[in-house]
Amino acid sequence: MIVRTLKECEASGRRVVSDNWESTRLSLAEDGMGFSFHITTIYAGTETEICYANHFETVYCISGNGEVETIADGKKYKIEPGTVYILDKHDRHYLRGGTEDMVVACAFNPPLNGREVHDENGVYPLDGEALAS
């Protein structure tokens, strides 16, 4: 059994900070679970273009607000506590922080290795070759 606290992970190399978001990776590929699980904060008023070409992701909003927009059809979805969105088709999308920081729980399959950040196409690399410093 593996037991960790969010606070422990935030103080370790499992916390990754970017311009628009920060993410604490509670479980990773090295844990052998077949998925990774993260608590991520999307900063208020930001917009990030994302396309997980190598991963599927499920996102559940814990607090705050924002929206996700699928680029292919321009559909916008309000995100607030209790909302889940599932990227089951490698959807290219915009993720926008709303009027306050949005805290979400995310699960990735296949799992992340830990230090990944989005590349120039909004993609996480499959095997972690582009890692945050």
PDB file of C-alpha atoms in Angstrom:
ATOM      1  CA  MET A   1       0.000   0.000   0.000  1.00  0.00           C
ATOM      2  CA  ILE A   2       1.156   3.524  -0.768  1.00  0.00           C
ATOM      3  CA  VAL A   3       0.063   6.401   1.469  1.00  0.00           C
ATOM      4  CA  ARG A   4       0.962  10.029   0.751  1.00  0.00           C
ATOM      5  CA  THR A   5      -0.462  13.403   1.677  1.00  0.00           C
ATOM      6  CA  LEU A   6      -1.035  16.291  -0.695  1.00  0.00           C
ATOM      7  CA  LYS A   7       1.179  18.429   1.541  1.00  0.00           C
ATOM      8  CA  GLU A   8       4.073  15.941   1.284  1.00  0.00           C
ATOM      9  CA  CYS A   9       3.781  15.807  -2.490  1.00  0.00           C
ATOM     10  CA  GLU A  10       3.578  19.604  -2.798  1.00  0.00           C
ATOM     11  CA  ALA A  11       6.906  19.866  -0.960  1.00  0.00           C
ATOM     12  CA  SER A  12       8.587  17.327  -3.250  1.00  0.00           C
ATOM     13  CA  GLY A  13       9.504  16.975  -6.907  1.00  0.00           C
ATOM     14  CA  ARG A  14       5.919  15.872  -7.575  1.00  0.00           C
ATOM     15  CA  ARG A  15       4.767  19.524  -7.792  1.00  0.00           C
ATOM     16  CA  VAL A  16       5.107  21.120 -11.233  1.00  0.00           C
ATOM     17  CA  VAL A  17       4.425  24.831 -11.760  1.00  0.00           C
ATOM     18  CA  SER A  18       3.710  26.412 -15.144  1.00  0.00           C
ATOM     19  CA  ASP A  19       2.571  29.904 -16.168  1.00  0.00           C
ATOM     20  CA  ASN A  20      -1.152  29.013 -16.212  1.00  0.00           C
ATOM     21  CA  TRP A  21      -1.361  26.120 -13.769  1.00  0.00           C
ATOM     22  CA  GLU A  22       0.331  24.053 -11.117  1.00  0.00           C
ATOM     23  CA  SER A  23      -0.080  20.337 -10.593  1.00  0.00           C
ATOM     24  CA  THR A  24       0.826  18.018  -7.743  1.00  0.00           C
ATOM     25  CA  ARG A  25       1.161  14.455  -8.976  1.00  0.00           C
ATOM     26  CA  LEU A  26       0.012  12.155  -6.180  1.00  0.00           C
ATOM     27  CA  SER A  27       0.495   8.920  -8.110  1.00  0.00           C
ATOM     28  CA  LEU A  28       2.760   8.365 -11.119  1.00  0.00           C
ATOM     29  CA  ALA A  29       3.896   5.661 -13.518  1.00  0.00           C
ATOM     30  CA  GLU A  30       6.498   4.455 -11.010  1.00  0.00           C
ATOM     31  CA  ASP A  31       3.666   3.489  -8.644  1.00  0.00           C
ATOM     32  CA  GLY A  32       2.546   0.790 -11.094  1.00  0.00           C
ATOM     33  CA  MET A  33      -1.174   1.584 -11.032  1.00  0.00           C
ATOM     34  CA  GLY A  34      -1.700   2.049 -14.794  1.00  0.00           C
ATOM     35  CA  PHE A  35      -2.794   5.689 -14.342  1.00  0.00           C
ATOM     36  CA  SER A  36      -1.557   8.831 -12.629  1.00  0.00           C
ATOM     37  CA  PHE A  37      -3.615  11.018 -10.316  1.00  0.00           C
ATOM     38  CA  HIS A  38      -3.066  14.746  -9.823  1.00  0.00           C
ATOM     39  CA  ILE A  39      -4.485  17.732  -7.980  1.00  0.00           C
ATOM     40  CA  THR A  40      -4.149  20.683 -10.343  1.00  0.00           C
ATOM     41  CA  THR A  41      -4.886  24.377  -9.927  1.00  0.00           C
ATOM     42  CA  ILE A  42      -5.817  26.342 -13.053  1.00  0.00           C
ATOM     43  CA  TYR A  43      -5.083  29.996 -12.385  1.00  0.00           C
ATOM     44  CA  ALA A  44      -7.963  32.478 -12.709  1.00  0.00           C
ATOM     45  CA  GLY A  45      -8.146  34.362 -16.001  1.00  0.00           C
ATOM     46  CA  THR A  46      -5.773  32.064 -17.921  1.00  0.00           C
ATOM     47  CA  GLU A  47      -6.207  30.150 -21.171  1.00  0.00           C
ATOM     48  CA  THR A  48      -4.207  27.063 -22.147  1.00  0.00           C
ATOM     49  CA  GLU A  49      -4.494  25.202 -25.453  1.00  0.00           C
ATOM     50  CA  ILE A  50      -4.149  21.479 -24.820  1.00  0.00           C
ATOM     51  CA  CYS A  51      -4.271  18.290 -26.880  1.00  0.00           C
ATOM     52  CA  TYR A  52      -3.360  15.079 -25.113  1.00  0.00           C
ATOM     53  CA  ALA A  53      -2.411  13.086 -28.207  1.00  0.00           C
ATOM     54  CA  ASN A  54      -0.761  10.405 -26.067  1.00  0.00           C
ATOM     55  CA  HIS A  55      -3.078  10.266 -23.051  1.00  0.00           C
ATOM     56  CA  PHE A  56      -6.697  10.062 -21.965  1.00  0.00           C
ATOM     57  CA  GLU A  57      -7.722  12.299 -19.070  1.00  0.00           C
ATOM     58  CA  THR A  58     -10.653  12.552 -16.678  1.00  0.00           C
ATOM     59  CA  VAL A  59     -11.010  15.853 -14.793  1.00  0.00           C
ATOM     60  CA  TYR A  60     -13.255  16.536 -11.777  1.00  0.00           C
ATOM     61  CA  CYS A  61     -13.726  20.082 -10.460  1.00  0.00           C
ATOM     62  CA  ILE A  62     -13.305  20.398  -6.691  1.00  0.00           C
ATOM     63  CA  SER A  63     -13.495  24.184  -6.335  1.00  0.00           C
ATOM     64  CA  GLY A  64     -13.409  27.420  -8.304  1.00  0.00           C
ATOM     65  CA  ASN A  65     -14.686  27.819 -11.847  1.00  0.00           C
ATOM     66  CA  GLY A  66     -13.678  27.901 -15.481  1.00  0.00           C
ATOM     67  CA  GLU A  67     -14.575  26.505 -18.860  1.00  0.00           C
ATOM     68  CA  VAL A  68     -13.385  24.033 -21.428  1.00  0.00           C
ATOM     69  CA  GLU A  69     -13.912  24.610 -25.163  1.00  0.00           C
ATOM     70  CA  THR A  70     -13.467  21.939 -27.815  1.00  0.00           C
ATOM     71  CA  ILE A  71     -11.613  23.549 -30.701  1.00  0.00           C
ATOM     72  CA  ALA A  72     -13.055  21.336 -33.469  1.00  0.00           C
ATOM     73  CA  ASP A  73     -16.644  22.512 -32.914  1.00  0.00           C
ATOM     74  CA  GLY A  74     -16.304  25.559 -30.636  1.00  0.00           C
ATOM     75  CA  LYS A  75     -18.546  24.066 -27.937  1.00  0.00           C
ATOM     76  CA  LYS A  76     -18.001  25.628 -24.509  1.00  0.00           C
ATOM     77  CA  TYR A  77     -18.708  23.886 -21.225  1.00  0.00           C
ATOM     78  CA  LYS A  78     -18.929  25.632 -17.865  1.00  0.00           C
ATOM     79  CA  ILE A  79     -16.790  23.966 -15.203  1.00  0.00           C
ATOM     80  CA  GLU A  80     -17.761  24.330 -11.547  1.00  0.00           C
ATOM     81  CA  PRO A  81     -17.577  22.125  -8.450  1.00  0.00           C
ATOM     82  CA  GLY A  82     -19.135  18.740  -9.142  1.00  0.00           C
ATOM     83  CA  THR A  83     -18.487  18.857 -12.921  1.00  0.00           C
ATOM     84  CA  VAL A  84     -16.455  16.139 -14.632  1.00  0.00           C
ATOM     85  CA  TYR A  85     -15.150  16.232 -18.182  1.00  0.00           C
ATOM     86  CA  ILE A  86     -13.567  13.282 -19.925  1.00  0.00           C
ATOM     87  CA  LEU A  87     -11.120  13.657 -22.809  1.00  0.00           C
ATOM     88  CA  ASP A  88     -11.829  10.337 -24.505  1.00  0.00           C
ATOM     89  CA  LYS A  89     -10.936  11.331 -28.083  1.00  0.00           C
ATOM     90  CA  HIS A  90      -7.661  13.238 -27.594  1.00  0.00           C
ATOM     91  CA  ASP A  91      -9.744  16.397 -28.020  1.00  0.00           C
ATOM     92  CA  ARG A  92      -7.804  19.587 -28.773  1.00  0.00           C
ATOM     93  CA  HIS A  93      -9.282  22.110 -26.357  1.00  0.00           C
ATOM     94  CA  TYR A  94      -8.891  25.373 -24.518  1.00  0.00           C
ATOM     95  CA  LEU A  95      -8.937  25.202 -20.750  1.00  0.00           C
ATOM     96  CA  ARG A  96      -9.766  28.540 -19.178  1.00  0.00           C
ATOM     97  CA  GLY A  97      -9.554  29.629 -15.578  1.00  0.00           C
ATOM     98  CA  GLY A  98     -12.603  31.629 -14.512  1.00  0.00           C
ATOM     99  CA  THR A  99     -13.071  34.358 -11.950  1.00  0.00           C
ATOM    100  CA  GLU A 100     -11.161  32.394  -9.304  1.00  0.00           C
ATOM    101  CA  ASP A 101      -8.560  29.648  -9.316  1.00  0.00           C
ATOM    102  CA  MET A 102     -10.056  26.288 -10.267  1.00  0.00           C
ATOM    103  CA  VAL A 103      -8.870  23.181  -8.399  1.00  0.00           C
ATOM    104  CA  VAL A 104      -9.387  19.894 -10.208  1.00  0.00           C
ATOM    105  CA  ALA A 105      -8.547  16.231  -9.671  1.00  0.00           C
ATOM    106  CA  CYS A 106      -7.142  14.582 -12.814  1.00  0.00           C
ATOM    107  CA  ALA A 107      -6.463  10.987 -13.799  1.00  0.00           C
ATOM    108  CA  PHE A 108      -4.218  10.198 -16.809  1.00  0.00           C
ATOM    109  CA  ASN A 109      -3.902   6.961 -18.759  1.00  0.00           C
ATOM    110  CA  PRO A 110      -1.195   6.056 -19.515  1.00  0.00           C
ATOM    111  CA  PRO A 111       0.289   7.528 -16.356  1.00  0.00           C
ATOM    112  CA  LEU A 112       2.644  10.486 -16.328  1.00  0.00           C
ATOM    113  CA  ASN A 113       6.208  10.086 -15.071  1.00  0.00           C
ATOM    114  CA  GLY A 114       6.099  13.244 -12.971  1.00  0.00           C
ATOM    115  CA  ARG A 115       7.740  16.332 -14.451  1.00  0.00           C
ATOM    116  CA  GLU A 116       5.902  16.626 -17.786  1.00  0.00           C
ATOM    117  CA  VAL A 117       4.771  19.995 -19.099  1.00  0.00           C
ATOM    118  CA  HIS A 118       2.842  20.748 -22.298  1.00  0.00           C
ATOM    119  CA  ASP A 119       4.978  21.031 -25.430  1.00  0.00           C
ATOM    120  CA  GLU A 120       4.437  23.644 -28.173  1.00  0.00           C
ATOM    121  CA  ASN A 121       1.388  21.665 -29.383  1.00  0.00           C
ATOM    122  CA  GLY A 122      -0.200  21.376 -25.920  1.00  0.00           C
ATOM    123  CA  VAL A 123       0.822  17.700 -25.672  1.00  0.00           C
ATOM    124  CA  TYR A 124       2.431  15.773 -22.812  1.00  0.00           C
ATOM    125  CA  PRO A 125       5.131  13.464 -24.177  1.00  0.00           C
ATOM    126  CA  LEU A 126       4.337   9.769 -23.909  1.00  0.00           C
ATOM    127  CA  ASP A 127       7.469   8.754 -22.034  1.00  0.00           C
ATOM    128  CA  GLY A 128       8.374  11.959 -20.245  1.00  0.00           C
ATOM    129  CA  GLU A 129      11.161  13.065 -22.606  1.00  0.00           C
ATOM    130  CA  ALA A 130      10.173  16.754 -22.212  1.00  0.00           C
ATOM    131  CA  LEU A 131      10.353  17.350 -18.501  1.00  0.00           C
ATOM    132  CA  ALA A 132      10.104  20.495 -16.412  1.00  0.00           C
ATOM    133  CA  SER A 133      13.293  21.703 -14.807  1.00  0.00           C
TER     134      SER A 133
END
